[in-house]
mmCIF file with all atom_site columns, C-alpha atoms and ligand atoms in Angstrom:
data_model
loop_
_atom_site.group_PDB
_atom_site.id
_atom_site.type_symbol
_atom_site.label_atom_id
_atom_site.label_alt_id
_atom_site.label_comp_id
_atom_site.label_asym_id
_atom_site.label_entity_id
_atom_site.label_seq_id
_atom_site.pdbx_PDB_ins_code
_atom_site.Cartn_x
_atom_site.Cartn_y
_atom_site.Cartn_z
_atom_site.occupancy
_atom_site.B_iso_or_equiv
_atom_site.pdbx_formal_charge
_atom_site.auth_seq_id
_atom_site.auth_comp_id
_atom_site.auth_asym_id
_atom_site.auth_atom_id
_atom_site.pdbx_PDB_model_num
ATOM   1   C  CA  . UNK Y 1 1   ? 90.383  125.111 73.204 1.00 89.00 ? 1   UNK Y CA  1
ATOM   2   C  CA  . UNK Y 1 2   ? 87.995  127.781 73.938 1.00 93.00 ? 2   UNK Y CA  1
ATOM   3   C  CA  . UNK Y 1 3   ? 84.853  127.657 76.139 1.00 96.00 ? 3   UNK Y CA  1
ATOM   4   C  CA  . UNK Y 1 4   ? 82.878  128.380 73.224 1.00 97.00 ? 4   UNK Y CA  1
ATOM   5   C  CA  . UNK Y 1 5   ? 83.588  125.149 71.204 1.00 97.00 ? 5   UNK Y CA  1
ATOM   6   C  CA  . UNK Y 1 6   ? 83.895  122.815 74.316 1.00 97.00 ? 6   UNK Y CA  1
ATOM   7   C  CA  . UNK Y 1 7   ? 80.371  123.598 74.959 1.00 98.00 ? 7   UNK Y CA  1
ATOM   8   C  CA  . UNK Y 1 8   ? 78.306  123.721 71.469 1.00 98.00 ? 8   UNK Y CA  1
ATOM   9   C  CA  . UNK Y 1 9   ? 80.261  120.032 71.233 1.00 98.00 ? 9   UNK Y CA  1
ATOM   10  C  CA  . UNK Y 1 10  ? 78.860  119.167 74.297 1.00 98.00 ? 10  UNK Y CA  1
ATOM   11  C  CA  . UNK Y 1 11  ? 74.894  120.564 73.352 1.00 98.00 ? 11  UNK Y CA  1
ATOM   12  C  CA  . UNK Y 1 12  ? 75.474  119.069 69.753 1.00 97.00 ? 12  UNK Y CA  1
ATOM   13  C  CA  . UNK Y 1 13  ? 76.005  115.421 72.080 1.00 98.00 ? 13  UNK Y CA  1
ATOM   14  C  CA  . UNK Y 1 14  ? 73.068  116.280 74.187 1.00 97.00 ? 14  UNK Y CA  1
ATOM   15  C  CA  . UNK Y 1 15  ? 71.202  116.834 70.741 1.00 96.00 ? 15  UNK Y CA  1
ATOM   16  C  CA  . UNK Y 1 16  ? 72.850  113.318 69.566 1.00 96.00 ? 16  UNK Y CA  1
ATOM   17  C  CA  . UNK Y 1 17  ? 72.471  111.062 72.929 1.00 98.00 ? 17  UNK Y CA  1
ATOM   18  C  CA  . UNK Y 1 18  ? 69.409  111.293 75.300 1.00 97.00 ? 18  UNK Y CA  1
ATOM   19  C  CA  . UNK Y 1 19  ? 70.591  109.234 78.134 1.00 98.00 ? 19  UNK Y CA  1
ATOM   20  C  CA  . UNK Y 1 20  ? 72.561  111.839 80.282 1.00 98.00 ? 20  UNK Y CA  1
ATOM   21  C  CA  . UNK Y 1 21  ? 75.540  109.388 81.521 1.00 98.00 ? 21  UNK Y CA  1
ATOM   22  C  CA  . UNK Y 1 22  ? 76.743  108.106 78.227 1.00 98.00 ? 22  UNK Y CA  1
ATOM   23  C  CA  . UNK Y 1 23  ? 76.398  111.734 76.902 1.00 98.00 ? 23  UNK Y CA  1
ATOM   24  C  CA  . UNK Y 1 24  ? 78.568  112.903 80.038 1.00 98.00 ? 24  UNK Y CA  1
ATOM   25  C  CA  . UNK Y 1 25  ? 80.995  110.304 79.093 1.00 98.00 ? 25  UNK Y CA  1
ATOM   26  C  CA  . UNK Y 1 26  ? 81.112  111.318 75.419 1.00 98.00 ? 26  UNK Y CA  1
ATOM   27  C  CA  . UNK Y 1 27  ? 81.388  114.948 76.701 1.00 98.00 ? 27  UNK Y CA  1
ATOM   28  C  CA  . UNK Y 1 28  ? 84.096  114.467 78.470 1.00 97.00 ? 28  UNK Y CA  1
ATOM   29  C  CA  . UNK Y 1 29  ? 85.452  112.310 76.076 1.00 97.00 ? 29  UNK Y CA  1
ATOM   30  C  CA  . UNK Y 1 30  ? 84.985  115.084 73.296 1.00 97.00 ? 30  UNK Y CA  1
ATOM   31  C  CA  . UNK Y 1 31  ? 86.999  117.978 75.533 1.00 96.00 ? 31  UNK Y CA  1
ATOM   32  C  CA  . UNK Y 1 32  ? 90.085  115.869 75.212 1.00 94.00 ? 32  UNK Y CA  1
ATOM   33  C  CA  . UNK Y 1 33  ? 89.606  115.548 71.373 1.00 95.00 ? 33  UNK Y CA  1
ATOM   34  C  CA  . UNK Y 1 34  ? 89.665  118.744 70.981 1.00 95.00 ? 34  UNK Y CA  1
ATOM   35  C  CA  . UNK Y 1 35  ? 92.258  119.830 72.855 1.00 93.00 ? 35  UNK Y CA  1
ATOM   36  C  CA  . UNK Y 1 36  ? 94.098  117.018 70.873 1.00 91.00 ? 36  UNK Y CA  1
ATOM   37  C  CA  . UNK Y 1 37  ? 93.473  119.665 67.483 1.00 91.00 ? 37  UNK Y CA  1
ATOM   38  C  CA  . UNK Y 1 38  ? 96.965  122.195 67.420 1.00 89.00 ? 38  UNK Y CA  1
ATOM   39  C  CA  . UNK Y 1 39  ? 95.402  125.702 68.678 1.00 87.00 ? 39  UNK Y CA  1
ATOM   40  C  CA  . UNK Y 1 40  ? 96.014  128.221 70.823 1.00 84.00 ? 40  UNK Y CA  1
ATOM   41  C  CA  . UNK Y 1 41  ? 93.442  129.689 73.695 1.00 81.00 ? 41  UNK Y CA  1
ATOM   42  C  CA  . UNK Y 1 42  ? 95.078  132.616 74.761 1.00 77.00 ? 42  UNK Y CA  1
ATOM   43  C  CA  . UNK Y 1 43  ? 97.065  135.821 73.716 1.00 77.00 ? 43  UNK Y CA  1
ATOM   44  C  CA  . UNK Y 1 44  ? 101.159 135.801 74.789 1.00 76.00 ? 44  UNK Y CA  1
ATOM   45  C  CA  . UNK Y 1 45  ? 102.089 133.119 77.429 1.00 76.00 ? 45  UNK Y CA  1
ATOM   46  C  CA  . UNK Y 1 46  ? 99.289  131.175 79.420 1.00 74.00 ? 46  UNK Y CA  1
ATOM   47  C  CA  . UNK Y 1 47  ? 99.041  133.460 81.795 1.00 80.00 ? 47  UNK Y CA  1
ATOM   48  C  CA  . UNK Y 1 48  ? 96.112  134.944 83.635 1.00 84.00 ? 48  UNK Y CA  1
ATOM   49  C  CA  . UNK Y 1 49  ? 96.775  138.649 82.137 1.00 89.00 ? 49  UNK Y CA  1
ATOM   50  C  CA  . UNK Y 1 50  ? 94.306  141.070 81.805 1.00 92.00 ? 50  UNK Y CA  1
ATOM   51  C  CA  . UNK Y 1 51  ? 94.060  140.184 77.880 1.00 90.00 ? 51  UNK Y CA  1
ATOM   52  C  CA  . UNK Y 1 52  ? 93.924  136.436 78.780 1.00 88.00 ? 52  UNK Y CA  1
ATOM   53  C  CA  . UNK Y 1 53  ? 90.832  137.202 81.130 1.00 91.00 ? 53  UNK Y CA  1
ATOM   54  C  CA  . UNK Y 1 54  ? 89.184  139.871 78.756 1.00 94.00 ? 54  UNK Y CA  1
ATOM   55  C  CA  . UNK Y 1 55  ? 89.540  137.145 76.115 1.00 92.00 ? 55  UNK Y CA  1
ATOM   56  C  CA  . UNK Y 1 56  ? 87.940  134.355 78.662 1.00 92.00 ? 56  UNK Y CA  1
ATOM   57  C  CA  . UNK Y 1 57  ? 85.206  136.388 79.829 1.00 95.00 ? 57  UNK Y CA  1
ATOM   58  C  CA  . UNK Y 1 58  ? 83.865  137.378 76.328 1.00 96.00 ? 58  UNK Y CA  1
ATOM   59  C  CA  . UNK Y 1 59  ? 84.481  133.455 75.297 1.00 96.00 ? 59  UNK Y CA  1
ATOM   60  C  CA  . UNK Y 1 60  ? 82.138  132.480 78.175 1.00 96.00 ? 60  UNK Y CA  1
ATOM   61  C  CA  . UNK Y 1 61  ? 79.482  135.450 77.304 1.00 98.00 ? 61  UNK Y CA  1
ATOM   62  C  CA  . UNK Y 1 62  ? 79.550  133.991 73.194 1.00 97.00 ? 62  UNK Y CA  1
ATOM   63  C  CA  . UNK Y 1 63  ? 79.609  130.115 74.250 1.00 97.00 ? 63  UNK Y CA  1
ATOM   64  C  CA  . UNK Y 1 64  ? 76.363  131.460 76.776 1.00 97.00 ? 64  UNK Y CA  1
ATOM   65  C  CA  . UNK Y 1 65  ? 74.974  133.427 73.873 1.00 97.00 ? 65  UNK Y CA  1
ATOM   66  C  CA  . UNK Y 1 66  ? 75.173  131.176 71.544 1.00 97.00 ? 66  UNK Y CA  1
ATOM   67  C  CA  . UNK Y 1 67  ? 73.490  128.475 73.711 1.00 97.00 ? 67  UNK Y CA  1
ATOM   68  C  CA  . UNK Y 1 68  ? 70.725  130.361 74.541 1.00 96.00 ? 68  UNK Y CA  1
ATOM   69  C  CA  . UNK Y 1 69  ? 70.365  131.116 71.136 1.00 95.00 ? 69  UNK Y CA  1
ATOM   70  C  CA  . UNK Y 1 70  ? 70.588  127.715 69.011 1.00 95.00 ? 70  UNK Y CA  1
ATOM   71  C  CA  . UNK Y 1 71  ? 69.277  125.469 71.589 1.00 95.00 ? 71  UNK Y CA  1
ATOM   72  C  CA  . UNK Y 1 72  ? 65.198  124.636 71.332 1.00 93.00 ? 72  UNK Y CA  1
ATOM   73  C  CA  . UNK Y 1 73  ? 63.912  125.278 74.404 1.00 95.00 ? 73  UNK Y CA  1
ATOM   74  C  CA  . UNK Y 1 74  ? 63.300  121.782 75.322 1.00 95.00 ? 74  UNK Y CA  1
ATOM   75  C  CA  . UNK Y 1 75  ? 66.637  120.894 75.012 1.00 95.00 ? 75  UNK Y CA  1
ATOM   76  C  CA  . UNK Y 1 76  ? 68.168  124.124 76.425 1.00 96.00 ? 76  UNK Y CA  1
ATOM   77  C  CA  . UNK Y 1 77  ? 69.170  123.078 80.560 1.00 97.00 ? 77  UNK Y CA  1
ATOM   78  C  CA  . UNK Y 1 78  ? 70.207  119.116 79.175 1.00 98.00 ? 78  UNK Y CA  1
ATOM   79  C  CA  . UNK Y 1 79  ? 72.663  120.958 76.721 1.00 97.00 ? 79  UNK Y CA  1
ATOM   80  C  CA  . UNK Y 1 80  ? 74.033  123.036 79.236 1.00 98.00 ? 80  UNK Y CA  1
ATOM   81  C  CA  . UNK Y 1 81  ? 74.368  120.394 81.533 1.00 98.00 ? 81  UNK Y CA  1
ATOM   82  C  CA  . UNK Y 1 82  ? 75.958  117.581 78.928 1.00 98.00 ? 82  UNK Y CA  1
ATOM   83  C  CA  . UNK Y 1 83  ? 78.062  121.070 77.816 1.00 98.00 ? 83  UNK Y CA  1
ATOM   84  C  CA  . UNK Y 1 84  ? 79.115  121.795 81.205 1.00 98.00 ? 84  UNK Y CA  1
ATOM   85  C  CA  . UNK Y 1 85  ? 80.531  118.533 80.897 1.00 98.00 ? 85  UNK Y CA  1
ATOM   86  C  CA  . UNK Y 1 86  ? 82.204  119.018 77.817 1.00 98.00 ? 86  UNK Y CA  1
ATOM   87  C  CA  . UNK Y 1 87  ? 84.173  122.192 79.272 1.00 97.00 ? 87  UNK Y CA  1
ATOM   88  C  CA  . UNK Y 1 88  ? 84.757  120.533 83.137 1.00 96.00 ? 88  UNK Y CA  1
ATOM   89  C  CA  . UNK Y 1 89  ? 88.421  119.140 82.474 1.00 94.00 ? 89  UNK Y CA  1
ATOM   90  C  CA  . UNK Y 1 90  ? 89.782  123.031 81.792 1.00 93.00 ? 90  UNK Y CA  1
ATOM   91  C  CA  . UNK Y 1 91  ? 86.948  123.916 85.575 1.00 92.00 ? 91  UNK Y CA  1
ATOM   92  C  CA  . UNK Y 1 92  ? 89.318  121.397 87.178 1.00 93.00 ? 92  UNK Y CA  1
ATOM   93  C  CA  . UNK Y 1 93  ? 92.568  122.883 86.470 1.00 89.00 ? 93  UNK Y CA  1
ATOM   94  C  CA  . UNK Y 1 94  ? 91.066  126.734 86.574 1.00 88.00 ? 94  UNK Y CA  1
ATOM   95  C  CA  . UNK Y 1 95  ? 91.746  127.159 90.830 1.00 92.00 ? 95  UNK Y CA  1
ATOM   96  C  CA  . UNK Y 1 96  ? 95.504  127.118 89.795 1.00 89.00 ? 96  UNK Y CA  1
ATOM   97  C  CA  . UNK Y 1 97  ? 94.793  130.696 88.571 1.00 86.00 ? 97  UNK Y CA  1
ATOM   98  C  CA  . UNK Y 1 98  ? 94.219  131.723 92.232 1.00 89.00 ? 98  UNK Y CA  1
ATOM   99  C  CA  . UNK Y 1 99  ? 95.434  128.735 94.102 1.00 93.00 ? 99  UNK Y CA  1
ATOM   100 C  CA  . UNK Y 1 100 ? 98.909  128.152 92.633 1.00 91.00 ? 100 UNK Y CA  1
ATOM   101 C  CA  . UNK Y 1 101 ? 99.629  125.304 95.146 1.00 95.00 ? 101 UNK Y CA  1
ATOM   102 C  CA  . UNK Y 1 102 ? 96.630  123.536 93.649 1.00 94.00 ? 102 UNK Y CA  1
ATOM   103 C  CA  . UNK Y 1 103 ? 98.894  121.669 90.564 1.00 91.00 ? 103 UNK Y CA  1
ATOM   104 C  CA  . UNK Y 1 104 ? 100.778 120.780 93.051 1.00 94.00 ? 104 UNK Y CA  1
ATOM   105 C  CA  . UNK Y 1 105 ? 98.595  118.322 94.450 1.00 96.00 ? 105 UNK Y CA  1
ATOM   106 C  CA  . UNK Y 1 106 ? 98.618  114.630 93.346 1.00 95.00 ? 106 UNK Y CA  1
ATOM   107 C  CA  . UNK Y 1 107 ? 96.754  113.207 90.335 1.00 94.00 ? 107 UNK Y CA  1
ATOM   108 C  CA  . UNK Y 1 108 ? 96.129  117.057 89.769 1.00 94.00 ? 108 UNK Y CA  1
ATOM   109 C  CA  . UNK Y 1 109 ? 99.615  117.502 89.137 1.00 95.00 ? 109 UNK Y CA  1
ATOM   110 C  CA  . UNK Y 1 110 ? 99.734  114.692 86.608 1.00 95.00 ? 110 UNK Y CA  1
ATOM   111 C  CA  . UNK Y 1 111 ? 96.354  115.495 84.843 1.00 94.00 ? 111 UNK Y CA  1
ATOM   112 C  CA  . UNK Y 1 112 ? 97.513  119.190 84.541 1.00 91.00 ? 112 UNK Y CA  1
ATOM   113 C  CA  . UNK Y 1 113 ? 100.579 118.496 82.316 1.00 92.00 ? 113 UNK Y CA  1
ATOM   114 C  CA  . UNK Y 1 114 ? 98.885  115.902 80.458 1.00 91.00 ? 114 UNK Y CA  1
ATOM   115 C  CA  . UNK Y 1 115 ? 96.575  118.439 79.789 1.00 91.00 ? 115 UNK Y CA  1
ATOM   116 C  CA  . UNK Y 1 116 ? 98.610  121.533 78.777 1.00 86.00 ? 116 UNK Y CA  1
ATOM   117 C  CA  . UNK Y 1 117 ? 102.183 120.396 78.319 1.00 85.00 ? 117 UNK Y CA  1
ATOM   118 C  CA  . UNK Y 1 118 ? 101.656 117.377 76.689 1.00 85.00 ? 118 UNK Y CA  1
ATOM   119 C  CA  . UNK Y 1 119 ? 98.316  117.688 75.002 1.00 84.00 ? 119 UNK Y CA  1
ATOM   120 C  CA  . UNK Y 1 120 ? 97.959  121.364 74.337 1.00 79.00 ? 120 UNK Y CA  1
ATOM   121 C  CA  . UNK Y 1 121 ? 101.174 122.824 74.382 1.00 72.00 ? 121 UNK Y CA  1
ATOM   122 C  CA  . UNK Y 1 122 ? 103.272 120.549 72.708 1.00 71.00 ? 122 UNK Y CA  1
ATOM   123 C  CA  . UNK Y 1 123 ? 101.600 121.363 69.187 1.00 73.00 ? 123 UNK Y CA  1
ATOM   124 C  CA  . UNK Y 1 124 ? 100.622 124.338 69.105 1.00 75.00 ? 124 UNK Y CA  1
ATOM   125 C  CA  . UNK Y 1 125 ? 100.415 126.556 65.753 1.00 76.00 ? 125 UNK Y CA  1
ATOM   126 C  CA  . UNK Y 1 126 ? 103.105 129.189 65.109 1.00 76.00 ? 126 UNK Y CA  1
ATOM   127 C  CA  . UNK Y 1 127 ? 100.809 132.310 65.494 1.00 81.00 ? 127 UNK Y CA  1
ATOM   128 C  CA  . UNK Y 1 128 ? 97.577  133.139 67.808 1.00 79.00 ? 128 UNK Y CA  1
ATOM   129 C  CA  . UNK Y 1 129 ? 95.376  133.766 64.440 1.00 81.00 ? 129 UNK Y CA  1
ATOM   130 C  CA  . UNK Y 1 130 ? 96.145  130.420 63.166 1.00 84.00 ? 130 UNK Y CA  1
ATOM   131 C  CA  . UNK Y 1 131 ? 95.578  128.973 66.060 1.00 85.00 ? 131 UNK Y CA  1
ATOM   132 C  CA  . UNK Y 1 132 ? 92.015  130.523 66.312 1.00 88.00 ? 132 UNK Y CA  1
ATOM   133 C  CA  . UNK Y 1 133 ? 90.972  129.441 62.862 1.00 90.00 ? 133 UNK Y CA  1
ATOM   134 C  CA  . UNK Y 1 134 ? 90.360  125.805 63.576 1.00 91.00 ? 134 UNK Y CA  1
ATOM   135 C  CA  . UNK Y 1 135 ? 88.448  126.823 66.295 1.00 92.00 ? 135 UNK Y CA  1
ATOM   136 C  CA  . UNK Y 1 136 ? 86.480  129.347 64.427 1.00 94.00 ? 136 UNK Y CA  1
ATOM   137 C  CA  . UNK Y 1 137 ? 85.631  126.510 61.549 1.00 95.00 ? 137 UNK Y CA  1
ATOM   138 C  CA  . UNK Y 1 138 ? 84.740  123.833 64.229 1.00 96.00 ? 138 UNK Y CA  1
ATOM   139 C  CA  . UNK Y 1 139 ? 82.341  126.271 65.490 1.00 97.00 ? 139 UNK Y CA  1
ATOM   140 C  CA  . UNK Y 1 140 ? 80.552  127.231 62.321 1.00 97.00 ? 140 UNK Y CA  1
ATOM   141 C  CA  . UNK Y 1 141 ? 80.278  123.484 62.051 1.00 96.00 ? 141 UNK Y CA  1
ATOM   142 C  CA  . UNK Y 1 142 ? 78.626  122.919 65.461 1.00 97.00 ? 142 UNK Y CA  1
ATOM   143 C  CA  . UNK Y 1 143 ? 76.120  125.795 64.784 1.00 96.00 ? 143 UNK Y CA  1
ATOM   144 C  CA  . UNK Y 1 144 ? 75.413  124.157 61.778 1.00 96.00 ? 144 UNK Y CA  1
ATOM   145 C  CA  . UNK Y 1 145 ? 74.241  121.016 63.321 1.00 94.00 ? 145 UNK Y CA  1
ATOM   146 C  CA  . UNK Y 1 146 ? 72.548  122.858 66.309 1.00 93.00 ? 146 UNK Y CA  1
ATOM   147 C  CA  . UNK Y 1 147 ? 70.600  124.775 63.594 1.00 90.00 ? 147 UNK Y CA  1
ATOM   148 C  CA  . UNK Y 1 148 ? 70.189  121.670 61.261 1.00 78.00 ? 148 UNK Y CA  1
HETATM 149 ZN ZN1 . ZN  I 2 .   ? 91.182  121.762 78.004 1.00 51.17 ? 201 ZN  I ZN1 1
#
């Protein structure tokens, strides 16, 4: 999935669970749930093209926004931090963008098409707009509970 929903499911678990390790767990835990959910998170092949990065970089600057926005104050660095958990599994196969050789690498290797090929990839939606949309609802639902 997106940046965006990866890390308002982590903040929503900061909001949930205090303790910072079990909410890192659950984080973590959550990324993989929702890349379990058929979607797509980028345009054409999975490529770093210049639409692919336009499309990450303004993902990052609303997941940011929106953060800074919903989160209390008090709250605000712990959600980023339990988010920034949420989001790590797609940080630890993002040096393949400029270090091909990296997926090449054991246990990286194997985590990488677990992660795409097998979770992602392997159901993914017909069209790019469908493929959004569950990703759009799951994200009026986390603002909803980050506002409730
Ligand atoms: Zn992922």
């Amino acid at each position: 999935m997106l940046i965006t929903p990866h890390l308002l499911a982590g903040v929503v678990i900061a909001k949930g669970i205090p303790e910072a390790v079990p909410a890192a767990i659950a984080a973590v835990t959550s990324h993989f749930v929702l890349d379990s959910i058929p979607h797509w998170d980028y345009i054409g092949k999975p490529m770093p093209t210049l639409t692919n990065i336009i499309l990450t970089v303004a993902d990052g600057l609303l997941a940011f926004g929106l953060w800074w926005w919903l989160v209390p104050t008090e709250l605000r660095w712990y959600g980023l931090l339990i988010g920034g958990f949420a989001v790590l599994p797609d940080f630890l196969i993002a040096p393949k963008y400029l270090w091909p050789k990296w997926i090449t690498l054991p246990i990286v290797k194997q985590f990488n098409h677990w992660h795409t090929a097998v979770l992602q990839y392997a159901c993914e939606p017909k069209t790019w707009v469908i493929g959004l949309l569950p990703q759009v609802v799951l994200v009026a639902f986390l603002i909803y509970f980050l506002r409730g």
